[in-house]
Structures are given as C-alpha cells and as structure tokens.
Coordinates of C-alpha atoms and ligand atoms in Angstrom, one line a residue:
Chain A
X643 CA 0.9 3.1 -16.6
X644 CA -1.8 5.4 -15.8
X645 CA -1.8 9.4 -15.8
X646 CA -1.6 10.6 -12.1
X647 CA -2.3 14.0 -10.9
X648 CA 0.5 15.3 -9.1
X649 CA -1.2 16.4 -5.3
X650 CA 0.7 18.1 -2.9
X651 CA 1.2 15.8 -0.4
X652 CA 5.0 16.2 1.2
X653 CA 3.4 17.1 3.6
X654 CA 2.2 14.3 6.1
X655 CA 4.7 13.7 8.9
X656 CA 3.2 12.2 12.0
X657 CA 3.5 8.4 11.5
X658 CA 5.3 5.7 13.0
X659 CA 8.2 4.5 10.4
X660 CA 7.6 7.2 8.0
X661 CA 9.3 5.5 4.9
X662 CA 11.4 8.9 3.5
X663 CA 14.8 9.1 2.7
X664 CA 17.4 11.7 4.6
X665 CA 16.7 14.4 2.2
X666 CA 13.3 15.4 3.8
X667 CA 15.2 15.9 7.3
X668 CA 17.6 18.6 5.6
X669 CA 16.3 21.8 7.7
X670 CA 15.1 23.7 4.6
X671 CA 13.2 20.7 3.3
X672 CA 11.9 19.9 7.0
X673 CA 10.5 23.3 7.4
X674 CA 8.2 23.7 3.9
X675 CA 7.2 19.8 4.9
X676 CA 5.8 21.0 8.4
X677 CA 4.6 24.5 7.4
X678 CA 2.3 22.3 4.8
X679 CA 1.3 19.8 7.4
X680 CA 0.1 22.5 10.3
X681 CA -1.7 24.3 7.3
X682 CA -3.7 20.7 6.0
X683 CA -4.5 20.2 9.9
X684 CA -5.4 23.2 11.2
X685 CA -6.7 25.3 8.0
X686 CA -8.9 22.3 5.5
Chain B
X1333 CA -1.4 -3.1 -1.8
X1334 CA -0.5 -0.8 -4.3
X1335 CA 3.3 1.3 -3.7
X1336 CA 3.9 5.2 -4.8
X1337 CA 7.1 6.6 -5.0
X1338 CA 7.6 10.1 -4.2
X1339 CA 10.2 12.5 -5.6
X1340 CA 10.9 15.4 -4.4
X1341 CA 13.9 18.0 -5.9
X1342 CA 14.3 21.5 -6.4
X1343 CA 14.6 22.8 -10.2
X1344 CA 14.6 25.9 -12.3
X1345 CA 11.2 26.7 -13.3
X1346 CA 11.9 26.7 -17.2
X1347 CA 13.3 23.2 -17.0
X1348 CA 10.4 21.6 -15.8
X1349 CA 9.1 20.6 -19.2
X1350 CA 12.1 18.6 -19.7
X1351 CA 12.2 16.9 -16.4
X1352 CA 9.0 15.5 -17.4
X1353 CA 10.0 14.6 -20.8
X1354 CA 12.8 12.4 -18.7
X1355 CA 10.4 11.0 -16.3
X1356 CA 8.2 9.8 -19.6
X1357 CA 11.3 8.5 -21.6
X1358 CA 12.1 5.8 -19.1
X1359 CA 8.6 4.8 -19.4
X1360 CA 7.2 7.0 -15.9
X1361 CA 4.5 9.2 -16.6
X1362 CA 3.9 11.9 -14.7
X1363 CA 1.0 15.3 -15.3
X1364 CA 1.5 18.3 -14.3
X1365 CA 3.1 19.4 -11.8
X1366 CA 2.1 21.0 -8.5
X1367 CA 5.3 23.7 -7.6
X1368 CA 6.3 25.0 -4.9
X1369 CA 8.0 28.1 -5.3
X1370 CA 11.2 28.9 -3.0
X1371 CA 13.4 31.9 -4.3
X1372 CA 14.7 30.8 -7.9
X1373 CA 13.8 27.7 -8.2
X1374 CA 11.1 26.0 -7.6
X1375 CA 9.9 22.1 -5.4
X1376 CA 8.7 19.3 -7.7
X1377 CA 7.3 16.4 -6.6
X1378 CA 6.5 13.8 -9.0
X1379 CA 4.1 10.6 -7.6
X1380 CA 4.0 7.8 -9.5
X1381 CA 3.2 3.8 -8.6
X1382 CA 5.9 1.1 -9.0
X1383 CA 4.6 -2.3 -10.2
X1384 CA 5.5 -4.3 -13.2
X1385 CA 6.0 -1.7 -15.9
X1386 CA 7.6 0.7 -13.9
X1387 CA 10.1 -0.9 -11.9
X1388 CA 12.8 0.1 -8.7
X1389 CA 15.8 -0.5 -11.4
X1390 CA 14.2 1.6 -14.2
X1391 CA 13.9 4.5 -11.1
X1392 CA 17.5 4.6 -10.5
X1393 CA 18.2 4.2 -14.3
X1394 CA 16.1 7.8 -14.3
X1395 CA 18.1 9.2 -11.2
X1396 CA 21.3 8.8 -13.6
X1397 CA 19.2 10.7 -16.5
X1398 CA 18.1 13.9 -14.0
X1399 CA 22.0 13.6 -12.6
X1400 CA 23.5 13.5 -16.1
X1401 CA 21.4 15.9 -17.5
X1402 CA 20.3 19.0 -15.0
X1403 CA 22.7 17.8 -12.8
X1404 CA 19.9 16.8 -10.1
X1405 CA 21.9 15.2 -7.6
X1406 CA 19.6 15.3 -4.5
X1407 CA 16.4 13.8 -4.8
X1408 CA 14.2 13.0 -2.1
X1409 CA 12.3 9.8 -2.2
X1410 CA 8.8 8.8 0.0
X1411 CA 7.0 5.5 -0.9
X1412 CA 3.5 5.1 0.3
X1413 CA 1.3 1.7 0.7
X1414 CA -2.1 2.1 -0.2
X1415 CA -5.0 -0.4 0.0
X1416 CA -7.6 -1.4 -1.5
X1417 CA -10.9 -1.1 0.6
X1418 CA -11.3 -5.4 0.2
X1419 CA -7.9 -5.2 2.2
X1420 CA -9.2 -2.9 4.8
X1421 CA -13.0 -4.9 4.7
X1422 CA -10.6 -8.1 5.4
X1423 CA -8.4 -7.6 7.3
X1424 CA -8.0 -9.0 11.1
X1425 CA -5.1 -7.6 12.1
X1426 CA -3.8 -3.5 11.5
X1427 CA -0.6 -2.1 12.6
X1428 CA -0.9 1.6 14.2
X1429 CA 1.2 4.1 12.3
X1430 CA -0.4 7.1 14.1
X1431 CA -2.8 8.4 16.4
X1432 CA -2.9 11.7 14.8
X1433 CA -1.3 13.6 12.7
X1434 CA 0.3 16.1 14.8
X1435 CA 3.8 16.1 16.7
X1436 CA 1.9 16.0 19.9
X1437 CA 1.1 12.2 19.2
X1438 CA 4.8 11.0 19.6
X1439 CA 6.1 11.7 23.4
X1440 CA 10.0 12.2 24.6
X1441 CA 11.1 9.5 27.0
X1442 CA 12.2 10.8 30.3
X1443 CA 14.3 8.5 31.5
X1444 CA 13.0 4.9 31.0
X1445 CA 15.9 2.2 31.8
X1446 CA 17.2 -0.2 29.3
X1447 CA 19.9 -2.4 29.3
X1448 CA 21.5 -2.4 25.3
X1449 CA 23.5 -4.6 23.5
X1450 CA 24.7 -4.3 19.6
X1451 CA 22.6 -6.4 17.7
X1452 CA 24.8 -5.3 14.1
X1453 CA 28.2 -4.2 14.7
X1454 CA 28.4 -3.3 11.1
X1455 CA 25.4 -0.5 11.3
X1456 CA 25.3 -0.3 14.5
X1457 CA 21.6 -1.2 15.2
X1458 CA 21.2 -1.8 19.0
X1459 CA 18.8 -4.4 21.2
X1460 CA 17.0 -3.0 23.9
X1461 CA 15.1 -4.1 27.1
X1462 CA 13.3 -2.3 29.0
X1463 CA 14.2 -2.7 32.4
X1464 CA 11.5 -0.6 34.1
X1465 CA 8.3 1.1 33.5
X1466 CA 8.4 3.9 31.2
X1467 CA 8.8 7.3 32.2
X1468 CA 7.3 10.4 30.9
X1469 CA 5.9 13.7 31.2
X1470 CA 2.3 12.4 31.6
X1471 CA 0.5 16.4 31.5
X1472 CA 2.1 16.4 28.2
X1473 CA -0.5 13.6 26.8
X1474 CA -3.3 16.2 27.5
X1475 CA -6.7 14.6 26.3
X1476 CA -5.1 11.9 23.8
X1477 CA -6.1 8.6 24.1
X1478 CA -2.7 6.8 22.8
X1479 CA 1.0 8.2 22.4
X1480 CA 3.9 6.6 20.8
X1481 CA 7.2 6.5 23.2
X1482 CA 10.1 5.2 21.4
X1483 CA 8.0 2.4 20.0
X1484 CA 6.1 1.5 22.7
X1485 CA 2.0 2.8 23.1
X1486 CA 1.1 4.2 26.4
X1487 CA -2.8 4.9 27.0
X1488 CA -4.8 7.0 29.0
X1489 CA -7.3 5.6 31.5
X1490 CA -10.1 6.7 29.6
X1491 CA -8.5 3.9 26.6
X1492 CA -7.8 1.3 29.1
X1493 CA -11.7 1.4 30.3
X1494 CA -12.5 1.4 26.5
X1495 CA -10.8 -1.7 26.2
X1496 CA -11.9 -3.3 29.3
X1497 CA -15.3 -2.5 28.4
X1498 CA -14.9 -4.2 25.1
X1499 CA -13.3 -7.0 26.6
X1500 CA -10.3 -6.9 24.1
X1501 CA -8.1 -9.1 25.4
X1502 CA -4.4 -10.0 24.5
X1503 CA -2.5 -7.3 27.1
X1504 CA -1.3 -6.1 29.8
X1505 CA -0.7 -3.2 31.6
X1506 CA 1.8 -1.1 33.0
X1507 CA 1.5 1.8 34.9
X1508 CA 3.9 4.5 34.0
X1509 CA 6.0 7.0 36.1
X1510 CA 4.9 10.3 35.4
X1511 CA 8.3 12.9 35.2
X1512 CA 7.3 16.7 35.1
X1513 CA 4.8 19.4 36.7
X1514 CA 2.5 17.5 39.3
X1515 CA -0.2 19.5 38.5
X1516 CA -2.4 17.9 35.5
X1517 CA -0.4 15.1 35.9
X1518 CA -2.7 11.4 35.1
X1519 CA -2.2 7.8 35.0
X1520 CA -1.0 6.6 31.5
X1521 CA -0.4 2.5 30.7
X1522 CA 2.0 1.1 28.7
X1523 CA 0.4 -1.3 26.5
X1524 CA 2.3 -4.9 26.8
X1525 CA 1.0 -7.3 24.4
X1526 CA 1.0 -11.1 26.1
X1527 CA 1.5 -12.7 22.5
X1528 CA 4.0 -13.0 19.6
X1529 CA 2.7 -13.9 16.1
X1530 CA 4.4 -16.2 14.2
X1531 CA 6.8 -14.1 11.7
X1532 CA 5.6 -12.6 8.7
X1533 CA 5.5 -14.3 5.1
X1534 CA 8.8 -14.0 2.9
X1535 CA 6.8 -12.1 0.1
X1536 CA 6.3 -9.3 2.2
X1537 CA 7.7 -6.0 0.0
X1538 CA 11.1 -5.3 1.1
X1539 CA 12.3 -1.6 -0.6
X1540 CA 15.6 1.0 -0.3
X1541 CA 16.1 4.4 -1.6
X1542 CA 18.3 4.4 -4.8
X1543 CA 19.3 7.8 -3.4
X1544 CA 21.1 6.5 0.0
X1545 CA 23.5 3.7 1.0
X1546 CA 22.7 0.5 0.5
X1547 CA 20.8 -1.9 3.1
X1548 CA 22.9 -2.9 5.2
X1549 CA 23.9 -7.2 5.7
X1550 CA 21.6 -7.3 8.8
X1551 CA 18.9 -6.9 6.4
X1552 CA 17.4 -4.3 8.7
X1553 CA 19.1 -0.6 8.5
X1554 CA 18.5 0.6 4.9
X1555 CA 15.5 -1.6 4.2
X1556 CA 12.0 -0.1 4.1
X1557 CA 9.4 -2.7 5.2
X1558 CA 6.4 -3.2 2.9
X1559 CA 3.1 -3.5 4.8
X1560 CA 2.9 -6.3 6.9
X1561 CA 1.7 -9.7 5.4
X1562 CA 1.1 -13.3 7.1
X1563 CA -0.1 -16.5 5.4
X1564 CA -3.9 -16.9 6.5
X1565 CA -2.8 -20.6 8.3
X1566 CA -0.4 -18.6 10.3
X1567 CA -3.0 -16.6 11.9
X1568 CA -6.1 -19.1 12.1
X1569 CA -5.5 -20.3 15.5
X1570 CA -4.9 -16.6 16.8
X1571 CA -6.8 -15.3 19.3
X1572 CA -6.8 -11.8 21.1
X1573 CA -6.8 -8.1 20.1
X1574 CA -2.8 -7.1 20.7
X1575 CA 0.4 -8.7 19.4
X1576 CA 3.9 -8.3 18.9
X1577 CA 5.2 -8.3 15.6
X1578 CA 8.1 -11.4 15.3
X1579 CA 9.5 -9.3 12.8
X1580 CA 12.0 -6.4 14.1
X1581 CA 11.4 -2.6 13.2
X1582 CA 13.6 0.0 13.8
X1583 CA 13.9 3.5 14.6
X1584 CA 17.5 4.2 13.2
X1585 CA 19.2 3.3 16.1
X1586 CA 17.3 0.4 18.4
X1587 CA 15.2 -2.2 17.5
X1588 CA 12.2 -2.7 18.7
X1589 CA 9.3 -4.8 18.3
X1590 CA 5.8 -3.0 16.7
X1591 CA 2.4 -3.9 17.8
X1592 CA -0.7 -5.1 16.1
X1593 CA -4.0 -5.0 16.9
X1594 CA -7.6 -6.8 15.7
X1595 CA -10.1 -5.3 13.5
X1596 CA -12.2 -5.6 16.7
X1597 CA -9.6 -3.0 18.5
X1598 CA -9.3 -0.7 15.6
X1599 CA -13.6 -0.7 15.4
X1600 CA -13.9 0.3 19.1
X1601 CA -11.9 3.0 18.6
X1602 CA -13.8 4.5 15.8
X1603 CA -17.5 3.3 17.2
X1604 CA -16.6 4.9 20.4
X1605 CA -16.2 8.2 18.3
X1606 CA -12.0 8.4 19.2
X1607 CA -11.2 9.0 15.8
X1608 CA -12.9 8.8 12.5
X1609 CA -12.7 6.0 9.9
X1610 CA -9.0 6.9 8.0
X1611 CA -7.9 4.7 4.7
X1612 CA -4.3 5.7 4.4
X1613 CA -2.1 9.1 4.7
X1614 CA -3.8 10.6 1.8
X1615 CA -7.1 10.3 3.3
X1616 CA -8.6 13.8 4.4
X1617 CA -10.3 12.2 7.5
X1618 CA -6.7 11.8 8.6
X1619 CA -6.5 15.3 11.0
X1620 CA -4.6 15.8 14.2
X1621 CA -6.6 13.3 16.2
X1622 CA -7.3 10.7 13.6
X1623 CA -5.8 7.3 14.5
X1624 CA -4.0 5.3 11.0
X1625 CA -4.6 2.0 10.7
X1626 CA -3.3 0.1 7.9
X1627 CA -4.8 -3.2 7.0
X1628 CA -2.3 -6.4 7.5
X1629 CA -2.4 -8.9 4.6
X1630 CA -3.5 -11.8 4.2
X1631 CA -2.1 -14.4 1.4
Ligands
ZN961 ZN1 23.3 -3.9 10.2

C-alpha cells in the first residue's frame, strides 16, 4: 500500500449522506469538526 | 472509484508512535500524523485506502489490537469515494451531495404533509409521501440557487430560468409555500424529476462501520452506499437531465428517493459561473457555495 500524508480533513460536513459513523455527532467531537470547517471556508 | 477510510480517536500524545506501529503491523500504513491537541490528549486521524491488500476485515481485526492494547474503544470512522478524473470526463449522470459547504445549504421543513408507513418494522425505517407542496421559510434561501429539504431540491427562480434556458428537460415543478417573515420572501420550486432509472448494478460498493451495529435485514439502515453505478445498457436509451434514483436512500429515519442529474445539468451550472468545477470533498474549490457532484459509474 502506498504512504499517505495524513491531512486534516475531519472537517467537511455539508453533504447529502455524509458517510460517518455516530462518533462524529458526540457534541465534543461535533464542535472541533465544525470549528475546522467554518475556518477552511471562511479563512483559506 | 477509489474508498478511504477515516479514523478518528483521541490518544495520549506519547502513545502515538505505537498506534502507528499497530496500524503498520496489520499491514496499514499510515505517516505522520496531523494532531489535534484537546487538553491531555490529543485527536488522530489516520486516512488510509481500502482495496485488495488492505481489507474491511483486516480493519476490524486492528480495532481489536487499538481495544486490547491502549484500550481505544471509540473510534470514529469516515469513508470517502474519490474518482478518477476519466470518471468525472465520462460520466452522464452525477448525484448532488451538496450545494455548498456550509449549513445554510440544507433548509428545516416547516410543515410539509406526508402520509408514513413503516417500511422495516425491525429498524424502524419509515416510507413517506408527500402529500403537498413543500413548505419552508423561503427568506432563509437568501441568494442560493438550490437547497436540500429533507431530500428533496428546491430552486430559486433564477435556477429554474437557468434550466429553461438550457432546455434541460426531465422535470417538473412545484411551487412551494413559503412559511416565515413576508418581507424578502421569493418563489422557490421543488424539483420533481418525471423519470425513474432502472436500479442500480449489484456491484455497487455496499460498506458498514465495524465500530456500530450491524446493517440491519432490510439491507438499508447500517449500510453505507458506495457511489452510484449502472451498467452502460441500462442507461443507453435514457433521455433527459433529472432522475430518480430506483435505489432507496435514507436519512436515518425515512426513505427517500435521491436525484440525479446529466453531465449537461452539472455543466450549466458551472458555465453559468454558479459554482466552480469541484472533484470531490477534498477538493479546495469546494467553498461555501460550491456545488459536489460526484460522477455516476458506468460498468
Ligand atoms: Zn431495517
């Protein structure tokens, strides 16, 4: 298998059927998911 | 098509070296990480593509490791589809998976009537039909072309004279009753596509998360749906710019049926400057306005 660069990229949300599992709706999780997301769409 | 796995997990920052040395002993390799620190201990999010050598069974088979040994017990798990750009340069069909990525592209339905039925009495999954026109708050769509409601696309007028213009074809539509301040309110159409196509080929990639229950006997709740694929004789004869999926999706609780649209719909939109060109999630162009359309395939 090849070496791949780990990126962050938790953080996309917005998508019909997004295919996660429960764990990324916990609150805590939720909240560093969307911080990251708002940052990526409004900051790069 | 190629699929990516996602973990996601917190751990202490000193055994990080060791979680990777699990990942690469059941034959996953993963680089360095990116971390995300949160008090003590710190996010990790291993990507990593599952094909032949690194199989579903050989993930769960590391699951038991991180459990057994740094007593990981929840994991977080996000595949991703990516294509190649052939798939996208082929393609005559794309599903819609977003029309931005923002929170403002999904809208809450205010009151739209449905008559329900259980379609699974063991998960509980639930047949809808709508039984009148959708209803929503329509200042809330401000100056976005298509919002997602429960499943169903509503456009602005400016989309629907897009289309008309283009003569894409394949639709109709229907008006919907606006719920909220008058001022600013506009006319938004539900998009009703006018054809079914046939149902999609058996080899289409059907996944679960290790992590969760397993899928349940309906074959729908607990399954995640590989990207779309049809065999090309299927779709020769077909004609038009919107269709209904045979196949169901779901939204956790009702099932609904997603729409597809042509390579001619999905070029208007970009031509016409709506949103840029966006190859999958990861792709930078995708911003709060940018539409995702990911290619259907063709066997
Ligand atoms: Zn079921």
């Amino acid at each position: 298998m090849m070496f791949r660069k780990i990126l962050p990229i938790v953080a996309i949300l917005f998508i019909v059927a997004l295919a996660v599992s429960n764990y990324f709706e916990k609150p805590e999780v939720a909240s560093i998911i969307i911080t990251q997301a708002y940052m990526l769409a409004n900051f790069s | 098509m190629k699929v990516e796995l996602e973990n996601l997990f917190s751990i202490a920052e000193t055994s990080q070296d060791q979680v990777i040395n699990v990942y690469n002993r059941h034959g996953i390799a993963i680089g360095a990480p990116e971390i995300r620190k949160r008090n003590l201990k710190t996010k990790f999010n291993p990507i990593f593509t599952l094909n032949e050598d690194v199989t579903y069974e050989q993930v769960t088979a590391l699951y038991e490791s991180l459990e057994r040994e740094f007593g990981i017990v929840s994991i977080g798990e996000r595949f991703y589809f990516e294509f190649s750009d052939i798939e996208y340069e082929r393609a005559s069909l794309f599903t819609l998976n977003s029309t931005g990525n923002s929170p403002e592209m999904f809208l809450e339905d205010k009151g739209t009537l449905f008559s329900l039925s259980t379609h699974c009495k063991y998960c509980g999954l639930m047949d809808k039909e709508q039984l009148s026109p959708i209803v929503i708050d329509t200042t809330q769509m401000k100056d976005r072309h298509l919002v997602h409601v429960n499943g169903y696309w509503v456009a602005s007028e400016e989309l629907v004279l897009l289309m008309k213009k283009e003569n894409l074809e394949g639709y109709e539509l229907l008006e919907v009753i606006h719920k909220g301040p008058e001022e600013e309110k506009q006319l938004a159409y539900q998009i009703i596509p006018t054809q079914m196509l046939p149902e999609c080929s058996k080899d289409r990639v059907k996944l679960y998360f290790a992590t969760e229950q397993p899928p349940c006997n309906c074959g729908l709740n607990g399954v995640i749906n590989g990207p779309d694929i049809y065999h090309h004789e299927d779709l020769k004869n077909v004609k038009g710019d919107v269709f209904y999926s045979a196949d169901f999706s779901h939204d956790g609780r009702y099932l609904y049926r997603k729409t597809l649209f042509s390579k001619r719909f999905r070029e208007a939109i970009i031509n016409s400057g709506i949103s840029r060109e966006v190859r999958g999630e990861k792709d930078p162009n995708f911003g709060p306005k940018d539409w995702l359309f990911d290619p259907v395939l063709i066997k």
